[in-house]
Amino acid sequence: GRRAGEQTPRRVAALIALGIGLHNFGEGLAIGAAFATGAAALGSFLVVGFTLHNVTEGVGIVAPLTRRERPSLRVFVLLALVAGAPASLGTWNGGGGLSPLPAPVLPQP
């Protein structure tokens, strides 16, 4: 059995994915801001760099699961969404915050 307070491998993986997801939101903000300011080369460089380092983060997410069980594809997809979707949301927010497109609907100072 499990000792009191001991975490399951799936819970540890989910918490790691959540932490990485919060971290990836900030990365998305940087990417969106780069593109919104017209720095397409910087934005592209950030996309490539973040993609490369996110591969190693993915290994960190699934590492706790490889000891005792073989997780289903559904578990992998859910963990990937928790860790990766915030980057897309951050990119959208980072670009939109500096874009003149939403300006007409925002209160003007």
Short mmCIF file of N, CA, C and O in Angstrom, two decimals:
data_model
loop_
_atom_site.label_atom_id
_atom_site.label_comp_id
_atom_site.label_asym_id
_atom_site.label_seq_id
_atom_site.Cartn_x
_atom_site.Cartn_y
_atom_site.Cartn_z
N GLY A 1 0.80 -1.19 0.00
CA GLY A 1 0.00 0.00 0.00
C GLY A 1 0.85 1.26 0.00
O GLY A 1 2.06 1.21 0.09
N ARG A 2 0.18 2.35 -0.05
CA ARG A 2 0.84 3.66 -0.05
C ARG A 2 0.89 4.19 1.38
O ARG A 2 -0.03 4.02 2.15
N ARG A 3 1.97 4.89 1.66
CA ARG A 3 2.10 5.55 2.95
C ARG A 3 1.27 6.83 2.93
O ARG A 3 1.00 7.40 1.88
N ALA A 4 0.89 7.28 4.11
CA ALA A 4 0.10 8.52 4.21
C ALA A 4 0.89 9.68 3.62
O ALA A 4 2.06 9.85 3.89
N GLY A 5 0.25 10.46 2.77
CA GLY A 5 0.88 11.62 2.16
C GLY A 5 1.67 11.31 0.90
O GLY A 5 2.15 12.22 0.25
N GLU A 6 1.83 10.04 0.56
CA GLU A 6 2.59 9.69 -0.65
C GLU A 6 1.74 9.98 -1.88
O GLU A 6 0.55 9.68 -1.92
N GLN A 7 2.36 10.59 -2.88
CA GLN A 7 1.67 10.95 -4.11
C GLN A 7 1.70 9.80 -5.11
O GLN A 7 2.68 9.06 -5.17
N THR A 8 0.65 9.69 -5.91
CA THR A 8 0.65 8.70 -6.99
C THR A 8 1.49 9.25 -8.15
O THR A 8 1.61 10.47 -8.31
N PRO A 9 2.07 8.37 -8.96
CA PRO A 9 2.84 8.84 -10.11
C PRO A 9 2.01 9.73 -11.05
O PRO A 9 2.51 10.72 -11.57
N ARG A 10 0.75 9.40 -11.22
CA ARG A 10 -0.10 10.19 -12.11
C ARG A 10 -0.32 11.61 -11.55
O ARG A 10 -0.32 12.58 -12.28
N ARG A 11 -0.48 11.71 -10.23
CA ARG A 11 -0.65 13.03 -9.62
C ARG A 11 0.63 13.85 -9.72
O ARG A 11 0.58 15.05 -10.00
N VAL A 12 1.77 13.22 -9.50
CA VAL A 12 3.05 13.93 -9.64
C VAL A 12 3.21 14.44 -11.07
O VAL A 12 3.58 15.60 -11.30
N ALA A 13 2.89 13.60 -12.06
CA ALA A 13 2.98 14.01 -13.47
C ALA A 13 2.04 15.17 -13.75
O ALA A 13 2.39 16.12 -14.46
N ALA A 14 0.82 15.12 -13.19
CA ALA A 14 -0.15 16.20 -13.41
C ALA A 14 0.33 17.51 -12.78
O ALA A 14 0.17 18.58 -13.38
N LEU A 15 0.93 17.44 -11.61
CA LEU A 15 1.43 18.65 -10.96
C LEU A 15 2.61 19.24 -11.74
O LEU A 15 2.73 20.47 -11.86
N ILE A 16 3.47 18.38 -12.26
CA ILE A 16 4.58 18.86 -13.09
C ILE A 16 4.02 19.52 -14.35
O ILE A 16 4.47 20.60 -14.75
N ALA A 17 3.03 18.89 -14.98
CA ALA A 17 2.42 19.45 -16.19
C ALA A 17 1.78 20.80 -15.89
O ALA A 17 1.88 21.73 -16.69
N LEU A 18 1.13 20.93 -14.74
CA LEU A 18 0.51 22.20 -14.36
C LEU A 18 1.57 23.29 -14.19
O LEU A 18 1.42 24.41 -14.69
N GLY A 19 2.64 22.96 -13.50
CA GLY A 19 3.72 23.93 -13.32
C GLY A 19 4.34 24.35 -14.64
O GLY A 19 4.61 25.54 -14.88
N ILE A 20 4.56 23.40 -15.51
CA ILE A 20 5.12 23.71 -16.83
C ILE A 20 4.13 24.52 -17.66
O ILE A 20 4.50 25.42 -18.40
N GLY A 21 2.84 24.22 -17.52
CA GLY A 21 1.82 24.99 -18.23
C GLY A 21 1.83 26.45 -17.81
O GLY A 21 1.75 27.35 -18.65
N LEU A 22 1.96 26.71 -16.51
CA LEU A 22 2.04 28.10 -16.04
C LEU A 22 3.29 28.78 -16.59
O LEU A 22 3.26 29.93 -17.00
N HIS A 23 4.38 28.05 -16.62
CA HIS A 23 5.64 28.55 -17.18
C HIS A 23 5.49 28.82 -18.68
O HIS A 23 5.97 29.83 -19.18
N ASN A 24 4.80 27.95 -19.38
CA ASN A 24 4.63 28.10 -20.83
C ASN A 24 3.71 29.27 -21.18
O ASN A 24 3.81 29.83 -22.27
N PHE A 25 2.83 29.65 -20.27
CA PHE A 25 1.99 30.82 -20.52
C PHE A 25 2.88 32.05 -20.69
O PHE A 25 2.67 32.86 -21.61
N GLY A 26 3.87 32.19 -19.83
CA GLY A 26 4.80 33.31 -19.94
C GLY A 26 5.60 33.28 -21.24
O GLY A 26 5.86 34.32 -21.85
N GLU A 27 5.98 32.10 -21.66
CA GLU A 27 6.68 31.96 -22.93
C GLU A 27 5.79 32.42 -24.08
O GLU A 27 6.22 33.10 -25.00
N GLY A 28 4.52 32.05 -24.01
CA GLY A 28 3.57 32.48 -25.04
C GLY A 28 3.41 33.98 -25.06
O GLY A 28 3.30 34.59 -26.13
N LEU A 29 3.39 34.61 -23.88
CA LEU A 29 3.30 36.07 -23.83
C LEU A 29 4.48 36.71 -24.55
O LEU A 29 4.31 37.67 -25.30
N ALA A 30 5.68 36.14 -24.35
CA ALA A 30 6.87 36.69 -25.01
C ALA A 30 6.77 36.54 -26.53
O ALA A 30 7.10 37.46 -27.28
N ILE A 31 6.30 35.39 -26.98
CA ILE A 31 6.17 35.16 -28.42
C ILE A 31 5.14 36.13 -29.02
O ILE A 31 5.38 36.77 -30.04
N GLY A 32 3.98 36.23 -28.38
CA GLY A 32 2.93 37.11 -28.88
C GLY A 32 3.37 38.57 -28.92
O GLY A 32 3.11 39.28 -29.87
N ALA A 33 4.07 39.01 -27.86
CA ALA A 33 4.54 40.39 -27.82
C ALA A 33 5.56 40.65 -28.92
O ALA A 33 5.57 41.72 -29.53
N ALA A 34 6.43 39.67 -29.18
CA ALA A 34 7.43 39.84 -30.24
C ALA A 34 6.75 40.03 -31.59
O ALA A 34 7.10 40.96 -32.34
N PHE A 35 5.79 39.19 -31.90
CA PHE A 35 5.10 39.32 -33.19
C PHE A 35 4.26 40.60 -33.25
O PHE A 35 4.18 41.25 -34.29
N ALA A 36 3.64 40.97 -32.13
CA ALA A 36 2.79 42.16 -32.12
C ALA A 36 3.59 43.44 -32.34
O ALA A 36 3.08 44.41 -32.89
N THR A 37 4.84 43.44 -31.91
CA THR A 37 5.67 44.63 -32.09
C THR A 37 6.39 44.62 -33.43
O THR A 37 7.18 45.52 -33.70
N GLY A 38 6.15 43.61 -34.23
CA GLY A 38 6.75 43.56 -35.56
C GLY A 38 8.09 42.85 -35.60
O GLY A 38 8.74 42.83 -36.63
N ALA A 39 8.51 42.27 -34.49
CA ALA A 39 9.80 41.57 -34.43
C ALA A 39 9.59 40.10 -34.80
O ALA A 39 9.70 39.20 -33.98
N ALA A 40 9.26 39.88 -36.08
CA ALA A 40 8.94 38.52 -36.54
C ALA A 40 10.14 37.59 -36.40
O ALA A 40 9.97 36.41 -36.08
N ALA A 41 11.35 38.09 -36.63
CA ALA A 41 12.54 37.24 -36.51
C ALA A 41 12.71 36.79 -35.06
O ALA A 41 12.99 35.61 -34.79
N LEU A 42 12.52 37.71 -34.12
CA LEU A 42 12.61 37.34 -32.70
C LEU A 42 11.51 36.36 -32.34
O LEU A 42 11.76 35.36 -31.67
N GLY A 43 10.28 36.62 -32.78
CA GLY A 43 9.17 35.72 -32.49
C GLY A 43 9.44 34.33 -33.03
O GLY A 43 9.20 33.33 -32.34
N SER A 44 9.95 34.24 -34.24
CA SER A 44 10.27 32.93 -34.83
C SER A 44 11.38 32.24 -34.06
O SER A 44 11.32 31.02 -33.82
N PHE A 45 12.39 32.99 -33.66
CA PHE A 45 13.49 32.43 -32.87
C PHE A 45 12.97 31.89 -31.54
O PHE A 45 13.36 30.82 -31.09
N LEU A 46 12.06 32.64 -30.90
CA LEU A 46 11.49 32.18 -29.64
C LEU A 46 10.67 30.90 -29.82
O LEU A 46 10.73 30.00 -28.99
N VAL A 47 9.91 30.82 -30.90
CA VAL A 47 9.12 29.62 -31.16
C VAL A 47 10.04 28.40 -31.28
O VAL A 47 9.80 27.36 -30.66
N VAL A 48 11.11 28.53 -32.06
CA VAL A 48 12.03 27.41 -32.24
C VAL A 48 12.72 27.06 -30.92
O VAL A 48 12.79 25.89 -30.53
N GLY A 49 13.21 28.06 -30.22
CA GLY A 49 13.90 27.81 -28.95
C GLY A 49 13.00 27.19 -27.90
O GLY A 49 13.38 26.22 -27.23
N PHE A 50 11.79 27.72 -27.76
CA PHE A 50 10.87 27.17 -26.77
C PHE A 50 10.43 25.76 -27.15
O PHE A 50 10.24 24.90 -26.29
N THR A 51 10.27 25.50 -28.44
CA THR A 51 9.91 24.15 -28.88
C THR A 51 11.00 23.16 -28.49
O THR A 51 10.70 22.08 -27.96
N LEU A 52 12.24 23.51 -28.74
CA LEU A 52 13.35 22.61 -28.40
C LEU A 52 13.41 22.34 -26.90
O LEU A 52 13.58 21.19 -26.47
N HIS A 53 13.28 23.35 -26.09
CA HIS A 53 13.39 23.09 -24.65
C HIS A 53 12.13 22.47 -24.07
O HIS A 53 12.19 21.79 -23.05
N ASN A 54 10.98 22.64 -24.73
CA ASN A 54 9.76 22.00 -24.24
C ASN A 54 9.79 20.48 -24.43
O ASN A 54 9.08 19.76 -23.73
N VAL A 55 10.59 20.01 -25.38
CA VAL A 55 10.72 18.55 -25.55
C VAL A 55 11.29 17.94 -24.26
O VAL A 55 10.80 16.92 -23.79
N THR A 56 12.29 18.59 -23.69
CA THR A 56 12.86 18.05 -22.44
C THR A 56 11.88 18.19 -21.29
O THR A 56 11.87 17.35 -20.38
N GLU A 57 11.04 19.21 -21.30
CA GLU A 57 10.02 19.34 -20.27
C GLU A 57 9.01 18.20 -20.37
O GLU A 57 8.52 17.69 -19.36
N GLY A 58 8.69 17.79 -21.59
CA GLY A 58 7.79 16.66 -21.78
C GLY A 58 8.33 15.39 -21.16
O GLY A 58 7.58 14.61 -20.56
N VAL A 59 9.62 15.18 -21.29
CA VAL A 59 10.25 14.02 -20.65
C VAL A 59 10.08 14.10 -19.14
O VAL A 59 9.79 13.10 -18.48
N GLY A 60 10.23 15.30 -18.58
CA GLY A 60 10.05 15.47 -17.14
C GLY A 60 8.63 15.18 -16.68
O GLY A 60 8.42 14.70 -15.57
N ILE A 61 7.67 15.46 -17.52
CA ILE A 61 6.27 15.20 -17.16
C ILE A 61 5.99 13.70 -17.10
O ILE A 61 5.37 13.21 -16.16
N VAL A 62 6.46 12.96 -18.09
CA VAL A 62 6.11 11.54 -18.15
C VAL A 62 7.03 10.66 -17.32
O VAL A 62 6.70 9.50 -17.07
N ALA A 63 8.16 11.19 -16.86
CA ALA A 63 9.10 10.36 -16.09
C ALA A 63 8.46 9.68 -14.88
O ALA A 63 8.70 8.48 -14.67
N PRO A 64 7.63 10.36 -14.09
CA PRO A 64 7.04 9.66 -12.94
C PRO A 64 6.11 8.51 -13.34
O PRO A 64 5.87 7.60 -12.55
N LEU A 65 5.58 8.55 -14.57
CA LEU A 65 4.62 7.53 -15.00
C LEU A 65 5.29 6.26 -15.49
O LEU A 65 4.64 5.23 -15.61
N THR A 66 6.56 6.30 -15.81
CA THR A 66 7.19 5.16 -16.45
C THR A 66 7.61 4.07 -15.48
O THR A 66 7.93 2.97 -15.91
N ARG A 67 7.58 4.34 -14.20
CA ARG A 67 8.03 3.34 -13.23
C ARG A 67 7.05 2.20 -13.01
O ARG A 67 7.41 1.06 -13.03
N ARG A 68 5.79 2.54 -12.77
CA ARG A 68 4.84 1.53 -12.31
C ARG A 68 3.73 1.19 -13.28
O ARG A 68 3.07 0.19 -13.13
N GLU A 69 3.47 2.05 -14.21
CA GLU A 69 2.33 1.82 -15.09
C GLU A 69 2.65 2.27 -16.50
O GLU A 69 3.58 3.02 -16.73
N ARG A 70 1.86 1.80 -17.42
CA ARG A 70 1.95 2.28 -18.79
C ARG A 70 0.71 3.12 -19.05
O ARG A 70 -0.39 2.58 -19.23
N PRO A 71 0.87 4.45 -19.05
CA PRO A 71 -0.30 5.31 -19.20
C PRO A 71 -0.93 5.20 -20.58
O PRO A 71 -0.26 4.91 -21.56
N SER A 72 -2.21 5.47 -20.60
CA SER A 72 -2.94 5.42 -21.86
C SER A 72 -2.64 6.66 -22.70
O SER A 72 -2.12 7.66 -22.21
N LEU A 73 -3.00 6.60 -23.97
CA LEU A 73 -2.84 7.74 -24.86
C LEU A 73 -3.65 8.93 -24.34
O LEU A 73 -3.21 10.07 -24.43
N ARG A 74 -4.80 8.66 -23.78
CA ARG A 74 -5.66 9.71 -23.22
C ARG A 74 -4.92 10.49 -22.13
O ARG A 74 -4.97 11.72 -22.09
N VAL A 75 -4.22 9.79 -21.26
CA VAL A 75 -3.46 10.45 -20.19
C VAL A 75 -2.37 11.33 -20.78
O VAL A 75 -2.19 12.48 -20.37
N PHE A 76 -1.64 10.82 -21.78
CA PHE A 76 -0.60 11.61 -22.43
C PHE A 76 -1.18 12.87 -23.08
O PHE A 76 -0.62 13.96 -22.97
N VAL A 77 -2.32 12.73 -23.74
CA VAL A 77 -2.94 13.87 -24.42
C VAL A 77 -3.39 14.91 -23.38
O VAL A 77 -3.16 16.12 -23.56
N LEU A 78 -4.00 14.47 -22.29
CA LEU A 78 -4.44 15.41 -21.26
C LEU A 78 -3.25 16.13 -20.62
O LEU A 78 -3.30 17.35 -20.40
N LEU A 79 -2.18 15.41 -20.34
CA LEU A 79 -0.99 16.05 -19.77
C LEU A 79 -0.38 17.05 -20.75
O LEU A 79 0.06 18.14 -20.35
N ALA A 80 -0.37 16.69 -22.02
CA ALA A 80 0.17 17.60 -23.05
C ALA A 80 -0.67 18.87 -23.14
O ALA A 80 -0.14 19.97 -23.30
N LEU A 81 -1.99 18.74 -23.03
CA LEU A 81 -2.87 19.92 -23.07
C LEU A 81 -2.66 20.81 -21.85
O LEU A 81 -2.61 22.04 -21.98
N VAL A 82 -2.54 20.20 -20.68
CA VAL A 82 -2.32 20.99 -19.46
C VAL A 82 -1.01 21.76 -19.55
O VAL A 82 -0.93 22.92 -19.17
N ALA A 83 0.02 21.12 -20.09
CA ALA A 83 1.33 21.77 -20.18
C ALA A 83 1.45 22.69 -21.39
O ALA A 83 2.13 23.72 -21.31
N GLY A 84 0.81 22.36 -22.50
CA GLY A 84 1.04 23.09 -23.73
C GLY A 84 0.02 24.15 -24.09
O GLY A 84 0.37 25.18 -24.67
N ALA A 85 -1.24 23.95 -23.75
CA ALA A 85 -2.28 24.91 -24.13
C ALA A 85 -2.04 26.31 -23.58
O ALA A 85 -2.32 27.30 -24.27
N PRO A 86 -1.50 26.46 -22.36
CA PRO A 86 -1.24 27.81 -21.88
C PRO A 86 -0.28 28.61 -22.76
O PRO A 86 -0.37 29.84 -22.81
N ALA A 87 0.62 27.95 -23.47
CA ALA A 87 1.52 28.68 -24.38
C ALA A 87 0.71 29.33 -25.50
O ALA A 87 0.97 30.48 -25.88
N SER A 88 -0.27 28.62 -26.02
CA SER A 88 -1.13 29.20 -27.07
C SER A 88 -1.95 30.36 -26.52
O SER A 88 -2.08 31.40 -27.17
N LEU A 89 -2.49 30.20 -25.32
CA LEU A 89 -3.25 31.28 -24.70
C LEU A 89 -2.35 32.49 -24.43
O LEU A 89 -2.76 33.64 -24.64
N GLY A 90 -1.13 32.23 -23.99
CA GLY A 90 -0.20 33.33 -23.75
C GLY A 90 0.17 34.05 -25.02
O GLY A 90 0.28 35.29 -25.04
N THR A 91 0.37 33.30 -26.11
CA THR A 91 0.70 33.92 -27.39
C THR A 91 -0.44 34.82 -27.84
O THR A 91 -0.23 35.95 -28.29
N TRP A 92 -1.64 34.34 -27.72
CA TRP A 92 -2.81 35.10 -28.12
C TRP A 92 -2.94 36.37 -27.27
O TRP A 92 -3.16 37.46 -27.78
N ASN A 93 -2.77 36.23 -25.97
CA ASN A 93 -2.86 37.38 -25.07
C ASN A 93 -1.69 38.34 -25.26
O ASN A 93 -1.87 39.56 -25.22
N GLY A 94 -0.49 37.81 -25.45
CA GLY A 94 0.68 38.65 -25.64
C GLY A 94 0.59 39.48 -26.91
O GLY A 94 0.99 40.64 -26.94
N GLY A 95 0.07 38.89 -27.95
CA GLY A 95 -0.09 39.62 -29.21
C GLY A 95 -1.26 40.58 -29.18
O GLY A 95 -1.20 41.69 -29.70
N GLY A 96 -2.33 40.19 -28.54
CA GLY A 96 -3.53 41.03 -28.49
C GLY A 96 -3.38 42.24 -27.60
O GLY A 96 -3.99 43.27 -27.84
N GLY A 97 -2.55 42.12 -26.58
CA GLY A 97 -2.37 43.24 -25.66
C GLY A 97 -1.70 44.43 -26.30
O GLY A 97 -1.87 45.56 -25.86
N LEU A 98 -0.93 44.20 -27.34
CA LEU A 98 -0.22 45.29 -28.01
C LEU A 98 -0.80 45.62 -29.37
O LEU A 98 -0.35 46.52 -30.04
N SER A 99 -1.80 44.87 -29.78
CA SER A 99 -2.38 45.04 -31.10
C SER A 99 -3.37 46.20 -31.12
O SER A 99 -4.14 46.37 -30.18
N PRO A 100 -3.40 46.98 -32.19
CA PRO A 100 -4.39 48.06 -32.28
C PRO A 100 -5.79 47.55 -32.62
O PRO A 100 -6.74 48.31 -32.55
N LEU A 101 -5.92 46.28 -32.96
CA LEU A 101 -7.23 45.76 -33.39
C LEU A 101 -8.31 45.85 -32.31
O LEU A 101 -9.42 46.26 -32.60
N PRO A 102 -8.03 45.50 -31.05
CA PRO A 102 -9.11 45.60 -30.06
C PRO A 102 -9.31 47.01 -29.53
O PRO A 102 -10.22 47.26 -28.77
N ALA A 103 -8.50 47.97 -29.96
CA ALA A 103 -8.55 49.33 -29.42
C ALA A 103 -9.93 49.98 -29.50
O ALA A 103 -10.33 50.65 -28.56
N PRO A 104 -10.69 49.81 -30.60
CA PRO A 104 -11.99 50.49 -30.65
C PRO A 104 -12.98 50.03 -29.59
O PRO A 104 -13.87 50.78 -29.21
N VAL A 105 -12.82 48.82 -29.07
CA VAL A 105 -13.78 48.34 -28.08
C VAL A 105 -13.30 48.57 -26.65
O VAL A 105 -14.05 48.35 -25.71
N LEU A 106 -12.07 49.03 -26.49
CA LEU A 106 -11.55 49.32 -25.16
C LEU A 106 -11.77 50.79 -24.83
O LEU A 106 -11.73 51.65 -25.70
N PRO A 107 -11.99 51.10 -23.55
CA PRO A 107 -12.14 52.51 -23.18
C PRO A 107 -10.86 53.28 -23.48
O PRO A 107 -9.76 52.81 -23.22
N GLN A 108 -10.99 54.42 -24.06
CA GLN A 108 -9.84 55.24 -24.41
C GLN A 108 -9.51 56.19 -23.25
O GLN A 108 -10.42 56.76 -22.67
N PRO A 109 -8.21 56.36 -22.94
CA PRO A 109 -7.85 57.25 -21.82
C PRO A 109 -8.08 58.70 -22.17
O PRO A 109 -8.15 59.15 -23.25
#
